[in-house]
PDB file of C-alpha atoms and ligand atoms in Angstrom:
ATOM      1  CA  MET A 641     -84.199  68.452 -10.217  1.00 85.00           C
ATOM      2  CA  LYS A 642     -87.746  67.131  -9.862  1.00 89.00           C
ATOM      3  CA  PRO A 643     -90.195  66.203  -7.081  1.00 94.00           C
ATOM      4  CA  ILE A 644     -90.384  62.426  -6.606  1.00 96.00           C
ATOM      5  CA  GLY A 645     -92.012  59.936  -4.260  1.00 97.00           C
ATOM      6  CA  LEU A 646     -91.106  56.778  -2.397  1.00 97.00           C
ATOM      7  CA  LEU A 647     -93.352  53.844  -1.511  1.00 96.00           C
ATOM      8  CA  ASP A 648     -92.142  51.297   1.037  1.00 93.00           C
ATOM      9  CA  GLY A 649     -88.540  51.998   0.152  1.00 94.00           C
ATOM     10  CA  LYS A 650     -88.869  52.224  -3.649  1.00 95.00           C
ATOM     11  CA  ILE A 651     -88.632  55.440  -5.648  1.00 97.00           C
ATOM     12  CA  ILE A 652     -91.834  56.229  -7.562  1.00 96.00           C
ATOM     13  CA  ASP A 653     -93.271  58.965  -9.744  1.00 95.00           C
ATOM     14  CA  LEU A 654     -95.229  61.453  -7.624  1.00 92.00           C
ATOM     15  CA  ASN A 655     -98.152  61.241 -10.033  1.00 90.00           C
ATOM     16  CA  GLU A 656     -98.443  57.465  -9.747  1.00 91.00           C
ATOM     17  CA  ASN A 657    -101.695  56.293  -8.121  1.00 89.00           C
ATOM     18  CA  VAL A 658    -100.377  54.355  -5.165  1.00 90.00           C
ATOM     19  CA  VAL A 659    -102.988  54.790  -2.439  1.00 92.00           C
ATOM     20  CA  PRO A 660    -105.338  51.800  -2.354  1.00 95.00           C
ATOM     21  CA  MET A 661    -109.028  52.493  -1.779  1.00 96.00           C
ATOM     22  CA  GLU A 662    -108.891  50.695   1.575  1.00 97.00           C
ATOM     23  CA  ASP A 663    -105.770  52.247   3.002  1.00 97.00           C
ATOM     24  CA  ARG A 664    -106.790  53.259   6.533  1.00 98.00           C
ATOM     25  CA  GLY A 665    -104.895  56.494   6.150  1.00 97.00           C
ATOM     26  CA  HIS A 666    -107.160  57.380   3.237  1.00 96.00           C
ATOM     27  CA  GLN A 667    -110.401  56.275   4.901  1.00 97.00           C
ATOM     28  CA  PHE A 668    -109.844  57.193   8.564  1.00 97.00           C
ATOM     29  CA  GLY A 669    -106.769  59.418   8.645  1.00 97.00           C
ATOM     30  CA  ASP A 670    -105.346  56.436  10.583  1.00 98.00           C
ATOM     31  CA  GLY A 671    -101.659  57.257  10.359  1.00 98.00           C
ATOM     32  CA  VAL A 672     -98.884  59.660  11.228  1.00 98.00           C
ATOM     33  CA  TYR A 673     -96.535  61.979   9.377  1.00 98.00           C
ATOM     34  CA  GLU A 674     -93.397  64.060   9.622  1.00 98.00           C
ATOM     35  CA  VAL A 675     -91.820  66.784   7.547  1.00 98.00           C
ATOM     36  CA  THR A 676     -88.117  67.537   7.481  1.00 98.00           C
ATOM     37  CA  ARG A 677     -86.380  70.388   5.697  1.00 98.00           C
ATOM     38  CA  VAL A 678     -83.503  69.877   3.324  1.00 98.00           C
ATOM     39  CA  TYR A 679     -80.915  72.659   3.222  1.00 98.00           C
ATOM     40  CA  ASN A 680     -77.862  72.452   0.995  1.00 97.00           C
ATOM     41  CA  GLY A 681     -78.513  68.739   0.375  1.00 97.00           C
ATOM     42  CA  HIS A 682     -78.638  67.905   4.114  1.00 97.00           C
ATOM     43  CA  CYS A 683     -81.652  66.963   6.250  1.00 98.00           C
ATOM     44  CA  PHE A 684     -81.974  69.393   9.158  1.00 98.00           C
ATOM     45  CA  ALA A 685     -82.704  67.837  12.581  1.00 98.00           C
ATOM     46  CA  LEU A 686     -83.652  64.452  11.112  1.00 98.00           C
ATOM     47  CA  LYS A 687     -83.052  62.476  14.328  1.00 98.00           C
ATOM     48  CA  PRO A 688     -85.503  64.465  16.507  1.00 98.00           C
ATOM     49  CA  HIS A 689     -88.092  64.329  13.709  1.00 98.00           C
ATOM     50  CA  MET A 690     -87.772  60.541  13.507  1.00 98.00           C
ATOM     51  CA  ASP A 691     -87.837  60.217  17.311  1.00 98.00           C
ATOM     52  CA  ARG A 692     -91.144  62.113  17.296  1.00 98.00           C
ATOM     53  CA  LEU A 693     -92.402  59.865  14.486  1.00 98.00           C
ATOM     54  CA  TYR A 694     -91.701  56.749  16.602  1.00 98.00           C
ATOM     55  CA  ARG A 695     -93.528  58.353  19.521  1.00 98.00           C
ATOM     56  CA  SER A 696     -96.566  59.148  17.338  1.00 98.00           C
ATOM     57  CA  LEU A 697     -96.574  55.523  16.090  1.00 98.00           C
ATOM     58  CA  ARG A 698     -96.394  54.190  19.665  1.00 98.00           C
ATOM     59  CA  GLU A 699     -99.261  56.426  20.809  1.00 98.00           C
ATOM     60  CA  LEU A 700    -101.447  55.070  17.982  1.00 98.00           C
ATOM     61  CA  THR A 701    -100.165  51.477  18.407  1.00 97.00           C
ATOM     62  CA  ILE A 702     -98.964  51.328  14.812  1.00 98.00           C
ATOM     63  CA  PRO A 703     -95.963  48.978  14.628  1.00 97.00           C
ATOM     64  CA  ALA A 704     -92.661  50.608  13.641  1.00 97.00           C
ATOM     65  CA  VAL A 705     -91.451  48.422  10.781  1.00 95.00           C
ATOM     66  CA  TYR A 706     -88.539  50.615   9.676  1.00 98.00           C
ATOM     67  CA  THR A 707     -85.422  51.341  11.689  1.00 98.00           C
ATOM     68  CA  TYR A 708     -84.023  54.843  12.057  1.00 98.00           C
ATOM     69  CA  GLU A 709     -81.137  53.875   9.766  1.00 98.00           C
ATOM     70  CA  GLU A 710     -83.568  52.760   7.048  1.00 98.00           C
ATOM     71  CA  LEU A 711     -85.637  55.927   7.317  1.00 98.00           C
ATOM     72  CA  ALA A 712     -82.477  58.067   7.188  1.00 98.00           C
ATOM     73  CA  GLU A 713     -81.404  56.124   4.091  1.00 98.00           C
ATOM     74  CA  PHE A 714     -84.785  56.794   2.395  1.00 98.00           C
ATOM     75  CA  HIS A 715     -84.345  60.528   3.053  1.00 98.00           C
ATOM     76  CA  GLU A 716     -80.868  60.407   1.515  1.00 98.00           C
ATOM     77  CA  LEU A 717     -82.166  58.427  -1.452  1.00 98.00           C
ATOM     78  CA  LEU A 718     -84.886  61.009  -2.164  1.00 98.00           C
ATOM     79  CA  ILE A 719     -82.338  63.831  -2.051  1.00 98.00           C
ATOM     80  CA  LYS A 720     -79.935  61.966  -4.329  1.00 97.00           C
ATOM     81  CA  GLU A 721     -82.507  60.741  -6.867  1.00 97.00           C
ATOM     82  CA  SER A 722     -84.356  64.070  -7.106  1.00 97.00           C
ATOM     83  CA  GLY A 723     -81.266  66.269  -7.256  1.00 97.00           C
ATOM     84  CA  ILE A 724     -83.091  68.652  -4.892  1.00 98.00           C
ATOM     85  CA  THR A 725     -80.729  70.500  -2.560  1.00 97.00           C
ATOM     86  CA  ASP A 726     -83.255  72.795  -0.850  1.00 98.00           C
ATOM     87  CA  GLY A 727     -86.786  71.693  -0.105  1.00 98.00           C
ATOM     88  CA  ALA A 728     -88.878  69.508   2.175  1.00 98.00           C
ATOM     89  CA  ILE A 729     -89.434  65.785   2.615  1.00 98.00           C
ATOM     90  CA  TYR A 730     -92.840  64.578   3.786  1.00 98.00           C
ATOM     91  CA  LEU A 731     -93.222  61.086   5.257  1.00 98.00           C
ATOM     92  CA  GLN A 732     -96.489  59.327   6.028  1.00 98.00           C
ATOM     93  CA  ILE A 733     -97.030  55.957   7.698  1.00 98.00           C
ATOM     94  CA  THR A 734    -100.560  54.578   7.733  1.00 98.00           C
ATOM     95  CA  ARG A 735    -101.785  51.572   9.709  1.00 98.00           C
ATOM     96  CA  GLY A 736    -102.121  49.790   6.350  1.00 98.00           C
ATOM     97  CA  VAL A 737    -104.705  48.382   3.974  1.00 97.00           C
ATOM     98  CA  ALA A 738    -107.705  46.360   5.218  1.00 97.00           C
ATOM     99  CA  PRO A 739    -111.459  46.073   4.564  1.00 96.00           C
ATOM    100  CA  ARG A 740    -113.127  49.169   6.017  1.00 96.00           C
ATOM    101  CA  ALA A 741    -114.012  48.779   9.721  1.00 97.00           C
ATOM    102  CA  HIS A 742    -113.322  51.189  12.569  1.00 98.00           C
ATOM    103  CA  GLY A 743    -111.606  48.621  14.827  1.00 97.00           C
ATOM    104  CA  PHE A 744    -108.068  47.618  13.945  1.00 95.00           C
ATOM    105  CA  PRO A 745    -107.708  44.670  11.564  1.00 92.00           C
ATOM    106  CA  GLU A 746    -106.042  41.564  13.057  1.00 90.00           C
ATOM    107  CA  THR A 747    -103.162  41.563  10.627  1.00 90.00           C
ATOM    108  CA  VAL A 748    -102.189  44.635   8.728  1.00 93.00           C
ATOM    109  CA  VAL A 749     -98.852  45.950   7.506  1.00 96.00           C
ATOM    110  CA  PRO A 750     -98.097  49.681   7.884  1.00 98.00           C
ATOM    111  CA  ARG A 751     -97.486  51.563   4.636  1.00 97.00           C
ATOM    112  CA  LEU A 752     -94.824  54.175   4.126  1.00 98.00           C
ATOM    113  CA  THR A 753     -95.033  56.922   1.528  1.00 98.00           C
ATOM    114  CA  MET A 754     -92.628  59.810   1.179  1.00 98.00           C
ATOM    115  CA  SER A 755     -92.132  62.736  -1.179  1.00 98.00           C
ATOM    116  CA  ILE A 756     -89.574  65.441  -1.798  1.00 98.00           C
ATOM    117  CA  ARG A 757     -90.351  68.841  -3.272  1.00 97.00           C
ATOM    118  CA  PRO A 758     -88.027  71.763  -3.961  1.00 97.00           C
ATOM    119  CA  GLY A 759     -88.175  74.929  -1.877  1.00 96.00           C
ATOM    120  CA  SER A 760     -86.313  78.170  -1.670  1.00 93.00           C
ATOM    121  CA  ALA A 761     -82.708  78.191  -0.505  1.00 92.00           C
ATOM    122  CA  THR A 762     -83.266  81.598   1.067  1.00 93.00           C
ATOM    123  CA  PRO A 763     -85.711  82.665   3.829  1.00 95.00           C
ATOM    124  CA  SER A 764     -89.278  83.384   2.707  1.00 96.00           C
ATOM    125  CA  LYS A 765     -90.868  86.842   2.546  1.00 97.00           C
ATOM    126  CA  ASN A 766     -92.857  85.972   5.694  1.00 98.00           C
ATOM    127  CA  VAL A 767     -89.677  85.111   7.581  1.00 98.00           C
ATOM    128  CA  LEU A 768     -87.988  88.300   6.430  1.00 98.00           C
ATOM    129  CA  GLU A 769     -90.887  90.711   6.798  1.00 98.00           C
ATOM    130  CA  GLY A 770     -93.240  89.029   9.277  1.00 98.00           C
ATOM    131  CA  GLY A 771     -96.991  88.605   8.889  1.00 98.00           C
ATOM    132  CA  LYS A 772    -100.324  88.913  10.644  1.00 98.00           C
ATOM    133  CA  GLY A 773    -101.922  86.295  12.881  1.00 98.00           C
ATOM    134  CA  LEU A 774    -105.639  85.646  13.346  1.00 98.00           C
ATOM    135  CA  LEU A 775    -106.922  84.389  16.701  1.00 98.00           C
ATOM    136  CA  ILE A 776    -109.294  81.505  16.011  1.00 98.00           C
ATOM    137  CA  PRO A 777    -111.052  78.845  18.114  1.00 98.00           C
ATOM    138  CA  ASP A 778    -109.026  75.634  18.543  1.00 98.00           C
ATOM    139  CA  GLU A 779    -111.460  73.037  17.232  1.00 98.00           C
ATOM    140  CA  ARG A 780    -109.079  70.059  17.147  1.00 98.00           C
ATOM    141  CA  TRP A 781    -109.215  66.793  19.115  1.00 98.00           C
ATOM    142  CA  LEU A 782    -107.474  66.424  22.474  1.00 98.00           C
ATOM    143  CA  ARG A 783    -104.348  64.571  21.250  1.00 98.00           C
ATOM    144  CA  CYS A 784    -102.623  67.402  19.388  1.00 98.00           C
ATOM    145  CA  ASP A 785     -99.313  65.984  20.673  1.00 98.00           C
ATOM    146  CA  ILE A 786     -99.586  63.184  18.097  1.00 98.00           C
ATOM    147  CA  LYS A 787     -98.552  64.214  14.587  1.00 98.00           C
ATOM    148  CA  SER A 788    -101.491  62.356  13.037  1.00 98.00           C
ATOM    149  CA  LEU A 789    -102.801  62.561   9.496  1.00 98.00           C
ATOM    150  CA  ASN A 790    -106.093  63.917  10.872  1.00 96.00           C
ATOM    151  CA  LEU A 791    -105.619  67.598  10.129  1.00 98.00           C
ATOM    152  CA  LEU A 792    -109.115  68.913   9.441  1.00 98.00           C
ATOM    153  CA  GLY A 793    -109.155  71.320  12.389  1.00 98.00           C
ATOM    154  CA  ASN A 794    -105.762  72.649  11.276  1.00 98.00           C
ATOM    155  CA  VAL A 795    -106.790  72.850   7.619  1.00 98.00           C
ATOM    156  CA  MET A 796    -110.020  74.743   8.353  1.00 98.00           C
ATOM    157  CA  GLY A 797    -108.202  77.082  10.730  1.00 98.00           C
ATOM    158  CA  LYS A 798    -105.404  77.833   8.251  1.00 98.00           C
ATOM    159  CA  GLN A 799    -107.941  78.661   5.544  1.00 98.00           C
ATOM    160  CA  LYS A 800    -109.786  81.015   7.907  1.00 98.00           C
ATOM    161  CA  ALA A 801    -106.485  82.825   8.522  1.00 98.00           C
ATOM    162  CA  LYS A 802    -105.635  82.904   4.800  1.00 98.00           C
ATOM    163  CA  ASP A 803    -109.071  84.323   3.965  1.00 98.00           C
ATOM    164  CA  ALA A 804    -108.382  87.115   6.486  1.00 98.00           C
ATOM    165  CA  GLY A 805    -105.028  87.914   4.851  1.00 98.00           C
ATOM    166  CA  CYS A 806    -103.051  86.374   7.740  1.00 98.00           C
ATOM    167  CA  VAL A 807    -100.076  84.026   7.646  1.00 98.00           C
ATOM    168  CA  GLU A 808    -101.307  81.876  10.515  1.00 98.00           C
ATOM    169  CA  GLY A 809    -104.354  81.077  12.608  1.00 98.00           C
ATOM    170  CA  ILE A 810    -103.381  81.265  16.273  1.00 99.00           C
ATOM    171  CA  GLN A 811    -105.668  78.863  18.092  1.00 99.00           C
ATOM    172  CA  VAL A 812    -107.431  79.538  21.385  1.00 98.00           C
ATOM    173  CA  ARG A 813    -108.956  76.803  23.559  1.00 98.00           C
ATOM    174  CA  ASP A 814    -110.969  77.698  26.686  1.00 98.00           C
ATOM    175  CA  GLY A 815    -109.501  81.204  26.530  1.00 98.00           C
ATOM    176  CA  ILE A 816    -105.903  79.887  26.418  1.00 98.00           C
ATOM    177  CA  VAL A 817    -103.681  80.460  23.384  1.00 99.00           C
ATOM    178  CA  THR A 818    -102.378  77.029  22.318  1.00 99.00           C
ATOM    179  CA  GLU A 819    -100.463  77.108  18.997  1.00 99.00           C
ATOM    180  CA  GLY A 820    -100.697  77.892  15.292  1.00 99.00           C
ATOM    181  CA  THR A 821    -102.431  75.572  12.820  1.00 98.00           C
ATOM    182  CA  SER A 822     -99.027  74.349  11.578  1.00 98.00           C
ATOM    183  CA  SER A 823     -96.642  76.053  13.989  1.00 98.00           C
ATOM    184  CA  ASN A 824     -95.962  76.773  17.658  1.00 99.00           C
ATOM    185  CA  PHE A 825     -96.638  80.226  19.064  1.00 99.00           C
ATOM    186  CA  PHE A 826     -94.426  82.397  21.270  1.00 99.00           C
ATOM    187  CA  VAL A 827     -94.787  85.886  22.728  1.00 98.00           C
ATOM    188  CA  VAL A 828     -92.190  88.168  24.312  1.00 98.00           C
ATOM    189  CA  LYS A 829     -93.257  90.265  27.279  1.00 98.00           C
ATOM    190  CA  ASP A 830     -90.857  92.376  29.353  1.00 97.00           C
ATOM    191  CA  GLU A 831     -87.901  90.512  27.764  1.00 97.00           C
ATOM    192  CA  VAL A 832     -89.287  87.110  28.836  1.00 98.00           C
ATOM    193  CA  VAL A 833     -90.251  84.547  26.184  1.00 98.00           C
ATOM    194  CA  TRP A 834     -93.559  82.743  26.763  1.00 99.00           C
ATOM    195  CA  THR A 835     -95.037  79.663  25.128  1.00 99.00           C
ATOM    196  CA  HIS A 836     -97.745  77.091  25.924  1.00 98.00           C
ATOM    197  CA  PRO A 837     -96.433  74.205  28.055  1.00 98.00           C
ATOM    198  CA  ARG A 838     -95.779  70.835  26.488  1.00 98.00           C
ATOM    199  CA  CYS A 839     -98.914  68.685  26.866  1.00 98.00           C
ATOM    200  CA  ASN A 840    -101.630  66.933  24.852  1.00 98.00           C
ATOM    201  CA  LEU A 841    -103.004  70.272  23.597  1.00 98.00           C
ATOM    202  CA  ILE A 842    -100.007  71.177  21.408  1.00 98.00           C
ATOM    203  CA  LEU A 843     -97.521  69.478  19.150  1.00 98.00           C
ATOM    204  CA  THR A 844     -94.046  69.435  20.647  1.00 98.00           C
ATOM    205  CA  GLY A 845     -92.477  71.169  17.660  1.00 98.00           C
ATOM    206  CA  ILE A 846     -88.907  70.281  16.768  1.00 98.00           C
ATOM    207  CA  THR A 847     -88.245  73.958  16.062  1.00 98.00           C
ATOM    208  CA  ARG A 848     -89.810  74.826  19.447  1.00 98.00           C
ATOM    209  CA  THR A 849     -87.500  72.316  21.155  1.00 98.00           C
ATOM    210  CA  ILE A 850     -84.425  73.700  19.352  1.00 98.00           C
ATOM    211  CA  LEU A 851     -85.334  77.157  20.639  1.00 98.00           C
ATOM    212  CA  ILE A 852     -85.914  75.950  24.179  1.00 98.00           C
ATOM    213  CA  ASP A 853     -82.886  73.653  24.452  1.00 98.00           C
ATOM    214  CA  LYS A 854     -80.317  75.653  22.511  1.00 98.00           C
ATOM    215  CA  ILE A 855     -81.173  79.081  21.126  1.00 98.00           C
ATOM    216  CA  LEU A 856     -82.821  80.738  24.125  1.00 98.00           C
ATOM    217  CA  PRO A 857     -80.167  79.553  26.635  1.00 98.00           C
ATOM    218  CA  ASP A 858     -77.369  80.568  24.203  1.00 98.00           C
ATOM    219  CA  LEU A 859     -78.901  84.049  23.950  1.00 98.00           C
ATOM    220  CA  GLY A 860     -79.381  84.235  27.716  1.00 98.00           C
ATOM    221  CA  LEU A 861     -83.148  84.620  27.320  1.00 98.00           C
ATOM    222  CA  VAL A 862     -85.577  83.560  30.015  1.00 98.00           C
ATOM    223  CA  LEU A 863     -88.337  81.177  28.937  1.00 98.00           C
ATOM    224  CA  VAL A 864     -91.657  80.609  30.662  1.00 98.00           C
ATOM    225  CA  GLU A 865     -93.642  77.546  29.584  1.00 98.00           C
ATOM    226  CA  LYS A 866     -97.014  78.536  31.044  1.00 98.00           C
ATOM    227  CA  LYS A 867    -100.549  78.970  29.782  1.00 98.00           C
ATOM    228  CA  PHE A 868    -101.554  82.504  28.808  1.00 98.00           C
ATOM    229  CA  ASP A 869    -104.755  83.990  27.473  1.00 98.00           C
ATOM    230  CA  GLU A 870    -105.727  86.100  24.475  1.00 98.00           C
ATOM    231  CA  ALA A 871    -105.457  89.406  26.387  1.00 98.00           C
ATOM    232  CA  PHE A 872    -101.925  88.520  27.520  1.00 98.00           C
ATOM    233  CA  ALA A 873    -100.896  87.695  23.939  1.00 98.00           C
ATOM    234  CA  LYS A 874    -102.350  90.963  22.678  1.00 98.00           C
ATOM    235  CA  SER A 875    -100.454  92.904  25.328  1.00 98.00           C
ATOM    236  CA  ALA A 876     -97.083  91.324  24.402  1.00 98.00           C
ATOM    237  CA  GLN A 877     -94.304  93.425  22.862  1.00 98.00           C
ATOM    238  CA  GLU A 878     -93.365  90.736  20.320  1.00 98.00           C
ATOM    239  CA  ALA A 879     -94.802  87.501  18.946  1.00 98.00           C
ATOM    240  CA  PHE A 880     -93.585  84.843  16.522  1.00 99.00           C
ATOM    241  CA  ILE A 881     -94.361  81.359  15.252  1.00 99.00           C
ATOM    242  CA  THR A 882     -91.946  78.461  14.807  1.00 98.00           C
ATOM    243  CA  GLY A 883     -92.102  75.437  12.523  1.00 98.00           C
ATOM    244  CA  THR A 884     -90.161  73.315  10.085  1.00 98.00           C
ATOM    245  CA  ASN A 885     -91.761  75.057   7.118  1.00 97.00           C
ATOM    246  CA  SER A 886     -92.420  78.412   8.794  1.00 97.00           C
ATOM    247  CA  GLU A 887     -88.917  78.552  10.344  1.00 98.00           C
ATOM    248  CA  ILE A 888     -89.369  81.674  12.493  1.00 98.00           C
ATOM    249  CA  ILE A 889     -92.006  84.141  11.342  1.00 98.00           C
ATOM    250  CA  PRO A 890     -92.492  87.380  13.284  1.00 98.00           C
ATOM    251  CA  ILE A 891     -96.187  88.007  14.026  1.00 98.00           C
ATOM    252  CA  LEU A 892     -96.814  91.721  13.736  1.00 98.00           C
ATOM    253  CA  ALA A 893    -100.534  91.813  14.534  1.00 98.00           C
ATOM    254  CA  LEU A 894    -103.092  89.590  16.246  1.00 98.00           C
ATOM    255  CA  SER A 895    -106.629  89.849  14.912  1.00 98.00           C
ATOM    256  CA  ARG A 896    -105.833  93.294  13.454  1.00 96.00           C
ATOM    257  CA  GLN A 897    -104.321  94.665  16.673  1.00 98.00           C
ATOM    258  CA  PRO A 898    -100.603  95.448  16.280  1.00 98.00           C
ATOM    259  CA  VAL A 899     -98.268  93.450  18.528  1.00 98.00           C
ATOM    260  CA  GLY A 900     -96.023  95.995  20.259  1.00 98.00           C
ATOM    261  CA  ASN A 901     -95.271  98.707  17.738  1.00 97.00           C
ATOM    262  CA  GLY A 902     -96.223  96.439  14.829  1.00 98.00           C
ATOM    263  CA  SER A 903     -92.690  95.870  13.594  1.00 98.00           C
ATOM    264  CA  ILE A 904     -90.197  93.020  14.052  1.00 98.00           C
ATOM    265  CA  GLY A 905     -88.919  93.148  17.633  1.00 98.00           C
ATOM    266  CA  PRO A 906     -85.255  92.884  18.664  1.00 98.00           C
ATOM    267  CA  ILE A 907     -85.630  89.575  20.535  1.00 98.00           C
ATOM    268  CA  THR A 908     -87.510  87.883  17.684  1.00 98.00           C
ATOM    269  CA  SER A 909     -84.870  89.146  15.305  1.00 98.00           C
ATOM    270  CA  LYS A 910     -82.030  87.707  17.441  1.00 98.00           C
ATOM    271  CA  ILE A 911     -83.774  84.328  17.749  1.00 98.00           C
ATOM    272  CA  ARG A 912     -84.390  84.221  13.984  1.00 98.00           C
ATOM    273  CA  ASP A 913     -80.720  84.995  13.236  1.00 97.00           C
ATOM    274  CA  ALA A 914     -79.580  82.315  15.685  1.00 98.00           C
ATOM    275  CA  TYR A 915     -81.881  79.749  14.032  1.00 98.00           C
ATOM    276  CA  TRP A 916     -80.428  80.524  10.599  1.00 97.00           C
ATOM    277  CA  ALA A 917     -76.899  80.265  12.012  1.00 97.00           C
ATOM    278  CA  LEU A 918     -77.746  76.836  13.404  1.00 97.00           C
ATOM    279  CA  ILE A 919     -79.002  75.663   9.995  1.00 97.00           C
ATOM    280  CA  ASP A 920     -75.855  77.049   8.352  1.00 96.00           C
ATOM    281  CA  GLU A 921     -73.741  75.100  10.802  1.00 96.00           C
ATOM    282  CA  GLU A 922     -75.624  71.784  10.699  1.00 95.00           C
ATOM    283  CA  CYS A 923     -76.146  71.851   6.925  1.00 96.00           C
ATOM    284  CA  LYS A 924     -72.685  73.230   6.128  1.00 86.00           C
ATOM    285  CA  ARG A 925     -74.096  76.196   4.257  1.00 81.00           C
ATOM    286  CA  LYS A 926     -71.161  78.493   4.956  1.00 72.00           C
TER     287      LYS A 926
HETATM  288  N1  PDD B 752     -96.307  71.436  10.991  1.00 54.42           N
HETATM  289  N2  PDD B 752     -97.859  72.680  15.657  1.00 54.42           N
HETATM  290  C1  PDD B 752     -98.524  72.121  14.631  1.00 54.42           C
HETATM  291  C2  PDD B 752     -99.985  71.913  14.755  1.00 54.42           C
HETATM  292  C3  PDD B 752     -97.823  71.747  13.467  1.00 54.42           C
HETATM  293  O1  PDD B 752     -98.483  71.172  12.440  1.00 54.42           O
HETATM  294  C4  PDD B 752     -96.433  71.997  13.375  1.00 54.42           C
HETATM  295  C5  PDD B 752     -95.626  71.633  12.163  1.00 54.42           C
HETATM  296  C6  PDD B 752     -95.790  72.596  14.470  1.00 54.42           C
HETATM  297  C7  PDD B 752     -94.314  72.869  14.470  1.00 54.42           C
HETATM  298  O2  PDD B 752     -93.579  71.690  14.566  1.00 54.42           O
HETATM  299  P1  PDD B 752     -92.128  71.548  13.946  1.00 54.42           P
HETATM  300  O3  PDD B 752     -91.324  72.628  14.519  1.00 54.42           O
HETATM  301  O4  PDD B 752     -91.689  70.199  14.379  1.00 54.42           O
HETATM  302  O5  PDD B 752     -92.276  71.659  12.442  1.00 54.42           O
HETATM  303  C8  PDD B 752     -96.526  72.907  15.603  1.00 54.42           C
HETATM  304  C9  PDD B 752     -95.606  70.992   9.796  1.00 54.42           C
HETATM  305  C10 PDD B 752     -94.562  71.936   9.370  1.00 54.42           C
HETATM  306  C11 PDD B 752     -96.597  70.647   8.703  1.00 54.42           C
HETATM  307  O6  PDD B 752     -97.659  70.152   9.059  1.00 54.42           O
HETATM  308  O7  PDD B 752     -96.313  70.834   7.528  1.00 54.42           O
END
């Protein structure tokens, strides 16, 4: 069982130097990415991840040169060749390699790189015990709906949160709470679940969509997709983040102020259990 990579369909060593100097992903962050979790040797929610990838490519006018079937096959190949049963697969597509110039080159072929790394087969400590969130300014560009390789705002925000002993930076733009640096953000107030509406200011998380389309209706929970401010978030009884890597992490404090009574709330707990059950079912864990 070892982490490995894939370049344009071929398995490679992860330590191989495969990024050319003039890859536009390297020089401009001109590309897109996805990450999919592997549980029990199965990719979880691969189709929606790949659908979002195609959307990101379209928004950046990068041609899609691989079919869904090919991309699914590459995921399978990485799982098989690495022997990894639980972990994550990252996929990047850049616009390609061309002499450095901001405008798009006339002819350029997109480049695909992928990697698989092992992860835990059981939920993380953060998922089990929850963690603290830090409210931070949202300093990203205005197309957060595209899963682009440009992640500096997210990277700087995550580090700020880490330095403050928090599991996530919860971003605030013009007074409105948008999302985490690598997750979506939800609060529960008077038994109603709130999250930022789908628009250019947040990434439409696959985990978020699973909650909205399946888990919340199954649990009979009411969802409100509306903007809310910092004060509203701080006055919530429960809060949590969702993401492929995060899964569902209860947020027990926001900028040092406890959320509710500062422990994992009953609604968050139910949603988290339902998410695990869904993974068990789709990935045949039980
Ligand atoms: N990040 N918002 C942002 C800014 C994200 O980067 C992510 C995911 C999410 C949640 O999306 P999803 O549920 O599809 O994972 C929301 C991934 C995990 C990452 O960058 O590693």
